[in-house]
C-alpha positions as semicolon CSV with decimal commas, in nm:
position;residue;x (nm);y (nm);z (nm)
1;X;13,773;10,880;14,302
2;X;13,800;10,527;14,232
3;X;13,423;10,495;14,180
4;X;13,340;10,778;13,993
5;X;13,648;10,648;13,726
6;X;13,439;10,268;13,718
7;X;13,100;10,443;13,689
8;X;13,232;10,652;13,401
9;X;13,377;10,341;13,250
10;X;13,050;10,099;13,344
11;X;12,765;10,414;13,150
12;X;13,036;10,431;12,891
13;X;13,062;10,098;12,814
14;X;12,664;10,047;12,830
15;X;12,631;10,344;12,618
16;X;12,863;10,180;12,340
17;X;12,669;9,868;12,322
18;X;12,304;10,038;12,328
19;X;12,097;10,003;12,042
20;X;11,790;10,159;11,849
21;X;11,466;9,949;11,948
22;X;11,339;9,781;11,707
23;X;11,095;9,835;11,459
24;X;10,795;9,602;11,364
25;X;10,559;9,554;11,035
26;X;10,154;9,557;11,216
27;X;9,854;9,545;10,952
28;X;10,004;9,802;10,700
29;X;10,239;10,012;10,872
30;X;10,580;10,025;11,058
31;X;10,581;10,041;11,391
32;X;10,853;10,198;11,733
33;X;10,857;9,992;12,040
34;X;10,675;10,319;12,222
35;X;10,410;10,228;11,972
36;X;10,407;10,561;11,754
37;X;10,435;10,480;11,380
38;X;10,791;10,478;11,219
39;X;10,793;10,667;10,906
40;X;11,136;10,595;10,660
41;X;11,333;10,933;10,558
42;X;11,591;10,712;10,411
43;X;11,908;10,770;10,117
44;X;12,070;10,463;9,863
45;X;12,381;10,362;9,982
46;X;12,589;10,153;9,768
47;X;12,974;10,363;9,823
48;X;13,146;10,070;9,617
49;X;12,988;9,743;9,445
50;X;13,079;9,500;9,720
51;X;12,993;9,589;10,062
52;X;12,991;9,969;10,190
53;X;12,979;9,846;10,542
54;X;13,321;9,713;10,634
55;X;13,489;10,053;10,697
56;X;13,404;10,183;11,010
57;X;13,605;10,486;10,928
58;X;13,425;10,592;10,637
59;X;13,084;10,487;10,820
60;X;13,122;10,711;11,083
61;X;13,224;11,033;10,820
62;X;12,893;10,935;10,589
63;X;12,612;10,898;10,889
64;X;12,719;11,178;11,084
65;X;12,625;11,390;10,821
66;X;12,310;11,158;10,708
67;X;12,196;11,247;11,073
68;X;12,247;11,648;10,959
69;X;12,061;11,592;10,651
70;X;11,744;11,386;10,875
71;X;11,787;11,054;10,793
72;X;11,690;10,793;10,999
73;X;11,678;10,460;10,746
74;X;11,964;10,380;10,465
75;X;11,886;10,105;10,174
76;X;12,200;9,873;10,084
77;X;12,201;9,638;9,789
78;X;12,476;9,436;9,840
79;X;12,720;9,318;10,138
80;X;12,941;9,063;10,177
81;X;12,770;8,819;10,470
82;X;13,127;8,699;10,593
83;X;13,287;9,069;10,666
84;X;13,293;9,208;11,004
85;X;13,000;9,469;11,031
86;X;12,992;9,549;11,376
87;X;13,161;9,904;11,350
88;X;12,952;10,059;11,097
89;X;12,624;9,902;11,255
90;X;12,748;10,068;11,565
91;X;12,789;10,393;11,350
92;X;12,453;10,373;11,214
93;X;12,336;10,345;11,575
94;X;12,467;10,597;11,663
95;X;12,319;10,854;11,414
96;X;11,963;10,721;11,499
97;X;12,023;10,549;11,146
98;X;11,811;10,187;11,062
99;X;11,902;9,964;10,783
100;X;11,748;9,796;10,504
101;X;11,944;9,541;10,291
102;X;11,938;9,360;10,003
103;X;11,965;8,985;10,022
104;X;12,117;8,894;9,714
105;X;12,431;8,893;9,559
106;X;12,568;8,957;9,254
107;X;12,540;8,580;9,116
108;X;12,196;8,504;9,329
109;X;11,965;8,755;9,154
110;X;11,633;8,572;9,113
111;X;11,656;8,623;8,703
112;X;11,316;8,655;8,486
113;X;11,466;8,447;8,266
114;X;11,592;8,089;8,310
115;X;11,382;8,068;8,620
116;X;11,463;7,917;8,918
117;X;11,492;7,915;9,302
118;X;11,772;7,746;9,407
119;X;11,973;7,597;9,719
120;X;12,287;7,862;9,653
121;X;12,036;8,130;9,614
122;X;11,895;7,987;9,907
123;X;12,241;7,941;10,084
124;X;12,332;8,338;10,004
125;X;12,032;8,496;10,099
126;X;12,024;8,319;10,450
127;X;12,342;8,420;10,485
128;X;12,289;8,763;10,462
129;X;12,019;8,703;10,757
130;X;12,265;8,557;10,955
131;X;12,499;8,856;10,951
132;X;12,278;9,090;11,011
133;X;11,997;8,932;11,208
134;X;12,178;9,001;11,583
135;X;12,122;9,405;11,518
136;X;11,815;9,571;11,649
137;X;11,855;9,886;11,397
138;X;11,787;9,601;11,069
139;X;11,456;9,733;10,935
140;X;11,448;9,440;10,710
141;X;11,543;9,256;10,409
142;X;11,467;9,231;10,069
143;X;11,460;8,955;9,847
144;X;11,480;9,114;9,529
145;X;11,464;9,439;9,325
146;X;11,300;9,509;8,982
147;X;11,323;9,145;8,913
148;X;11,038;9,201;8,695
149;X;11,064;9,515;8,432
150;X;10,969;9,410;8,121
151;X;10,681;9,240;7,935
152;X;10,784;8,883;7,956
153;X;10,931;8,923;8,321
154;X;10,598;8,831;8,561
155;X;10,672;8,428;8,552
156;X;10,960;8,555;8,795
157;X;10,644;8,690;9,050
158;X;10,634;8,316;9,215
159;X;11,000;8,258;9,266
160;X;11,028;8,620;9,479
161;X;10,706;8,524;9,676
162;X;10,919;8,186;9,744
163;X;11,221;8,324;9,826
164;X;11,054;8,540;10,082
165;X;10,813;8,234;10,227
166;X;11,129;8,031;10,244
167;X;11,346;8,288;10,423
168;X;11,065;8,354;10,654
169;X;11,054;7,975;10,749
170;X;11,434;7,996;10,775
171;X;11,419;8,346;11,017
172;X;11,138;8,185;11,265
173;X;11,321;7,855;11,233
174;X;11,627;8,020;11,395
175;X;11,439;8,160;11,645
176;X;11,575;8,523;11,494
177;X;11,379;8,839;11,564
178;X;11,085;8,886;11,313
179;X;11,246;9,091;11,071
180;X;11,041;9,192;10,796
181;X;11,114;9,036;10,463
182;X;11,003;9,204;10,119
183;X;11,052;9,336;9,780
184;X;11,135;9,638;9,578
185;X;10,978;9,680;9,285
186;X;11,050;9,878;8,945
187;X;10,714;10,135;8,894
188;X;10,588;9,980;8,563
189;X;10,244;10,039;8,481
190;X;10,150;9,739;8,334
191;X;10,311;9,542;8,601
192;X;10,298;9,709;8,961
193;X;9,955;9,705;9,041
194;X;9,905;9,298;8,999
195;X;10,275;9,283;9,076
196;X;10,195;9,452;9,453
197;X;9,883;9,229;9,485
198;X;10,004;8,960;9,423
199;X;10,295;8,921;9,685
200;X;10,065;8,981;9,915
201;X;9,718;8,762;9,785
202;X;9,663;8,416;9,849
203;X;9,536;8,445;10,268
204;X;9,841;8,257;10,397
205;X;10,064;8,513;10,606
206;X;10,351;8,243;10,548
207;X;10,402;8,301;10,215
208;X;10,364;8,691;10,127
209;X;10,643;8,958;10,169
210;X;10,562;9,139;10,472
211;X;10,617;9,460;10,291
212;X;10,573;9,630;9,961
213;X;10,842;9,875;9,805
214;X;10,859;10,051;9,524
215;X;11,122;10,274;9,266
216;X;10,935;10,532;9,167
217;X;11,056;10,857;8,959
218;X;10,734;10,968;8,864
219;X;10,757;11,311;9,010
220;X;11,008;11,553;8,821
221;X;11,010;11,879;8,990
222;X;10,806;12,087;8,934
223;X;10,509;11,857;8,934
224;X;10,211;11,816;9,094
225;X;10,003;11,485;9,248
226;X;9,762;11,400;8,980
227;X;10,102;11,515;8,686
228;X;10,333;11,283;8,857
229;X;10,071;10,975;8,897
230;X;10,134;10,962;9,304
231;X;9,725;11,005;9,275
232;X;9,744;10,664;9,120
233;X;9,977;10,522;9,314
234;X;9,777;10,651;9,638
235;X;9,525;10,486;9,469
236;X;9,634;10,137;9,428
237;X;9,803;10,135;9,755
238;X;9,478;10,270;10,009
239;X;9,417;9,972;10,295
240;X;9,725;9,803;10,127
241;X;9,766;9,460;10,342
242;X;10,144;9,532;10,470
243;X;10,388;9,834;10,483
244;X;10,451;10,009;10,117
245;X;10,683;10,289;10,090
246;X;10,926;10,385;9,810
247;X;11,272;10,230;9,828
248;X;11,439;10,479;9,544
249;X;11,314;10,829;9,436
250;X;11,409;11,156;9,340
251;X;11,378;11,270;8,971
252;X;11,643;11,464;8,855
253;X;11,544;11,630;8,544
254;X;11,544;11,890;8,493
255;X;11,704;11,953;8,808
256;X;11,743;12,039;9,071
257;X;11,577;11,890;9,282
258;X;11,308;12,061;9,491
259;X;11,201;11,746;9,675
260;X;10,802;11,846;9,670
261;X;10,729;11,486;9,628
262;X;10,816;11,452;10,016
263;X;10,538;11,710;10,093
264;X;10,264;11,467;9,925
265;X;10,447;11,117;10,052
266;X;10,385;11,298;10,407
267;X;10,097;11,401;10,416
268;X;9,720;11,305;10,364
269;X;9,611;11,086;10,157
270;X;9,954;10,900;10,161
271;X;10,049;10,983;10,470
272;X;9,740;10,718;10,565
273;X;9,897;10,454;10,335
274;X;10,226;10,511;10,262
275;X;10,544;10,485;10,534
276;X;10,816;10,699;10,396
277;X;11,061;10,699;10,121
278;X;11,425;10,650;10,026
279;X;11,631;10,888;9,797
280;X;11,861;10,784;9,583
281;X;12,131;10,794;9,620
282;X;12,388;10,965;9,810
283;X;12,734;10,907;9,595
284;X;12,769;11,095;9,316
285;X;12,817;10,892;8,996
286;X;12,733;10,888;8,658
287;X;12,397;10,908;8,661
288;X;12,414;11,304;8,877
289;X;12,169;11,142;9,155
290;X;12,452;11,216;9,462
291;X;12,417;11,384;9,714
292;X;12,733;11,403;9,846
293;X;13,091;11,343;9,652
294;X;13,455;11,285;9,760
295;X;13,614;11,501;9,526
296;X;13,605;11,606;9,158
297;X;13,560;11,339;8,904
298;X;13,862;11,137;8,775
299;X;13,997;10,956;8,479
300;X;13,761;10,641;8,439
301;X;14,094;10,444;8,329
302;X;14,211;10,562;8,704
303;X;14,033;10,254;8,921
304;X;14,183;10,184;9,210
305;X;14,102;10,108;9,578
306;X;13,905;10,364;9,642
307;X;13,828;10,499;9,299
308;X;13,516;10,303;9,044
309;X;13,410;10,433;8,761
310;X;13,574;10,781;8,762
311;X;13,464;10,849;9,099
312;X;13,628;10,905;9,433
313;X;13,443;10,698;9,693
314;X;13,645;10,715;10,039
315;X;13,728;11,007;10,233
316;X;13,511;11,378;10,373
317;X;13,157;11,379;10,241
318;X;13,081;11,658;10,063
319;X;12,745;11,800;10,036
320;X;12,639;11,881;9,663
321;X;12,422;12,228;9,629
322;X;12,184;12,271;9,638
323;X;12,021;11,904;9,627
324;X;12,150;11,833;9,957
325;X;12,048;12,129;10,127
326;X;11,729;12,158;9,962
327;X;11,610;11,782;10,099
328;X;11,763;11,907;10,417
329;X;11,509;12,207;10,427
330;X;11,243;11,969;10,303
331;X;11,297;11,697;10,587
332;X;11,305;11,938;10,884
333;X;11,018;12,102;10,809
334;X;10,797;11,740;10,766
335;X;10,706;11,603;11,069
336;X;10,498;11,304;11,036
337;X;10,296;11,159;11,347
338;X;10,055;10,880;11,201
339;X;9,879;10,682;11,391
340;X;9,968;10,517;11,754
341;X;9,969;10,171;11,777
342;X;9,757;10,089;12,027
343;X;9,475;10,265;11,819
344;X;9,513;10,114;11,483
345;X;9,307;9,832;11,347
346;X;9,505;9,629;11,151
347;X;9,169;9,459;11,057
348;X;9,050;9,725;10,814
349;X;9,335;9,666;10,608
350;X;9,258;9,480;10,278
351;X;9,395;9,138;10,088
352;X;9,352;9,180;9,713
353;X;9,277;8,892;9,474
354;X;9,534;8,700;9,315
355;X;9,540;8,879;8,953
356;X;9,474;8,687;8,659
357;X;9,665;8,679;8,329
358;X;9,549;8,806;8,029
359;X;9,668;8,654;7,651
360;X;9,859;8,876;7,527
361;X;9,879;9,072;7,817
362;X;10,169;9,174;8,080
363;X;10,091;9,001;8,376
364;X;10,158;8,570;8,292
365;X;10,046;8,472;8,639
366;X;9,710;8,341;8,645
367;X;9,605;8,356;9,003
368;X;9,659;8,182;9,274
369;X;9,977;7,929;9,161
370;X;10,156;7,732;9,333
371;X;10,423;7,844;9,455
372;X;10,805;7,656;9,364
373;X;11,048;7,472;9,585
374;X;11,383;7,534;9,634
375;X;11,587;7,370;9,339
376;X;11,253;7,391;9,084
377;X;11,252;7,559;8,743
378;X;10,963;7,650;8,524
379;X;10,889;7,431;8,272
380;X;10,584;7,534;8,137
381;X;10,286;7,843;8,184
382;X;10,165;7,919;8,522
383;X;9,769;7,786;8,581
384;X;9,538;7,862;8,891
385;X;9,586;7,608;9,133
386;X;9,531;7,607;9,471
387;X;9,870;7,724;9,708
388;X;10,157;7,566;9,854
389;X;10,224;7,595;10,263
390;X;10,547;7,628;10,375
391;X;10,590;7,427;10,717
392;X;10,807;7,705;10,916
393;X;10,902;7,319;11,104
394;X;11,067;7,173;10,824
395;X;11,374;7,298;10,609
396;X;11,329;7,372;10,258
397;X;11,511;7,064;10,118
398;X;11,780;7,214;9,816
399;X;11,802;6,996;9,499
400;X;11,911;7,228;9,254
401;X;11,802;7,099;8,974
402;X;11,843;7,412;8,800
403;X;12,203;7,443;8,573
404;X;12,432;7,732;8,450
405;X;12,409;8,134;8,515
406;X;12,403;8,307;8,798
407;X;12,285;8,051;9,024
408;X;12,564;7,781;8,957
409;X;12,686;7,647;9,301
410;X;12,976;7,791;9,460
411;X;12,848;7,852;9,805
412;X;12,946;7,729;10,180
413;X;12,640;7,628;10,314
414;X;12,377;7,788;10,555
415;X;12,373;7,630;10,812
416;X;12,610;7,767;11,018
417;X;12,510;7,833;11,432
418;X;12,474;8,145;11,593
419;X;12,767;8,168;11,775
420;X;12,973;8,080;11,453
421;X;12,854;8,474;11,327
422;X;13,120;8,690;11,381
423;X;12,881;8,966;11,453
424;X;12,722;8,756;11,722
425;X;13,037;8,677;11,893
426;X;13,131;9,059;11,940
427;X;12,807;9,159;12,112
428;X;12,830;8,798;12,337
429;X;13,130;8,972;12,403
430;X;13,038;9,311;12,416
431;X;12,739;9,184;12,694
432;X;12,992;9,013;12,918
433;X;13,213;9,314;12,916
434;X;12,896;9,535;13,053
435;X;12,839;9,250;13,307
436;X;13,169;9,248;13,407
437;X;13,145;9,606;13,457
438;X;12,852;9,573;13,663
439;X;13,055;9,382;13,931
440;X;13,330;9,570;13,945
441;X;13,067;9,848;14,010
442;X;12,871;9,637;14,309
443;X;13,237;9,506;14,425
444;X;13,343;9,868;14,481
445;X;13,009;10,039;14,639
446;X;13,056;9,783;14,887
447;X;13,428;9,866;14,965
């Protein structure tokens, strides 16, 4: 009797600390320890402006039924990198559920205007890593999203590629798991294609993102894959160098959604390229993009705890018809299978040119540039020059030399050790408690 009640206890206890395998970025696609190709079904998930993973509660409501609707990847754009974070990670593991996050914060956002990289963007964003690194469902981490919109906007192009060489040196440097680092990009014509290319141009593996994302609400039920552009976008992104996949879409006008752009991201030709997509979003606000709600809409005047904007944002998840069931339908009826790792060439993948700027044009960069430090500004045009290399051996060294909006200085510093992350110090905990376990286990088979 007294064995049975510690083996119970041991497989319980293992069971709790278990997690998802992790995924890796090969060549151009995502890849499951097994080796069969990860493709993302994922859903935007901001609940409230701060951090929507600090109530474990409220986690475990929301991913139960994510795992009903077939998701198996969420996309967060903004946490707090000092909360506790264990209990919705664990909730997320539980539902088969992988995360992608957003490294900056609401006064970090690499701006297109008043350019600069600096040591408390720097600070934030490694951070964030440090929170989050320790858990094995973290697909990865992006370092910015639609940064670059508008006409004048592409000088911002080198400060995202060196936010994402720099936090690459800082990941390896900390001898953290290789998550992949990348960017999420607004679907502009006259930016996206050289935008895409050149994150990932140049022939140094240091200093590109290690995947390509994109927002993308080209397809408006009912559509078609030459009406919606996805021909175009298959086009541009054939033998693409690392992962692309579309981190927000889901047109809703004129409503509602039928979710046929799933059928074409799933299937040849894109299915070759492409490696899934995220919906946004699953909160009903404003905008009518939820999935879900919390209850009927409220006075805006009415914020509160657990109320923003008009909207309720704590408590049952409720599906809203018939979006939710009709991306249900959708999802369980695509199974993707791709390719399996051990037979994929990564080598037939292709690096673009840097793109060149045109006067006049959209696209400022001209080539190749070199890349800024942490703490430099632009001070005048971009010209083709040959590359910096980041030395994953030495720190980036922070001068900010750059003054005023959102990157003034109010940060603590990154470079806290690993056992100083609270997250860290639960699973070192977690791990003794199995091993514990494990000898109360031996000590009582031999009794």
């Amino acid at each position: 009797m007294k064995l049975t009640t510690v083996c119970t206890a041991l497989f319980g206890l293992v069971a709790s600390v278990a997690a998802l395998d992790a995924v890796e970025a090969y060549g151009n696609k995502f890849f499951n320890k097994n080796g069969t190709q990860f493709f993302v079904k994922g859903v935007a998930y901001q609940l409230v402006p701060d951090d929507p993973l600090v109530d474990t509660e409220q986690c475990k409501r929301d991913f139960s039924l994510m795992k009903e609707l077939g998701v198996n990847t969420i996309r967060v754009y903004h946490v707090d990198a000092k909360a506790k974070h264990d209990g919705c990670m664990k909730a997320l593991d539980d539902a088969g559920i992988y995360l992608l996050v957003d490294m900056d914060t609401f006064d970090t956002y690499i701006e297109a205007k008043g350019l600069y990289w600096n040591s408390t963007q720097y600070e934030r964003y490694s951070e964030v890593m440090d929170a989050f690194h320790s858990y094995d469902n973290v697909l990865g981490f992006f370092v910015g999203n639609e940064n670059i919109a508008k006409k004048d906007d592409s000088p911002a192009a080198p400060f995202l590629k060196a936010a994402a060489r720099d936090m690459k040196v800082y990941r390896d440097r900390k001898g953290y798991r290789t998550i992949p680092i990348g960017y999420s990009a607004a679907d502009i014509v006259q930016l996206r294609p050289m935008l895409q290319d050149y994150l990932t141009c140049g022939g140094n593996s240091s200093e590109i993102v290690d995947f390509f994302a994109l927002n993308s609400y080209s397809w408006c039920d009912p559509s078609t894959f030459e009406t919606s552009s996805y021909d175009k976008l298959q086009e541009y992104a054939k033998n693409f160098p690392v992962p692309i996949f579309f981190s927000e879409t889901g047109c809703n006008v004129p409503g509602p959604r039928l979710w046929d752009d799933q059928d074409a991201i799933f299937s040849k030709p894109m299915i070759n390229d492409w490696s899934g997509a995220i919906v946004y979003e699953w909160i009903q606000e404003q905008n009518n993009y939820g999935l879900i709600s919390y209850g009927p809409k409220v006075d805006a005047s009415q914020q509160g705890q657990d109320v923003v904007d008009g909207f309720t944002r704590k408590g049952k998840p409720t599906p809203i018809s018939p979006d939710f069931n009709n991306l249900k339908t959708k999802w369980a009826s695509i199974h993707p299978t791709g390719v399996m790792k051990k037979d994929y060439d990564p080598k037939k993948v292709s690096t673009r040119a840097c793109p060149t700027s045109t006067a006049g044009g959209w696209w400022q960069v001209n080539g190749n540039v070199q890349l800024p430090t942490v703490g430099e500004t632009l001070t005048g045009t971009f010209t083709s020059q040959a590359s910096a290399t980041a030395d994953p051996s030495d720190k980036p060294k922070p001068t900010d030399n750059s003054k005023g909006g959102s990157g003034s200085s109010n940060g603590n510093g990154s470079g806290k050790k690993d056992e100083d992350n609270a997250a860290t110090h639960d699973r070192q905990v977690a791990a003794a408690g199995v091993s514990i376990a494990a000898v109360v286990l031996l000590f009582a088979l031999v009794l």
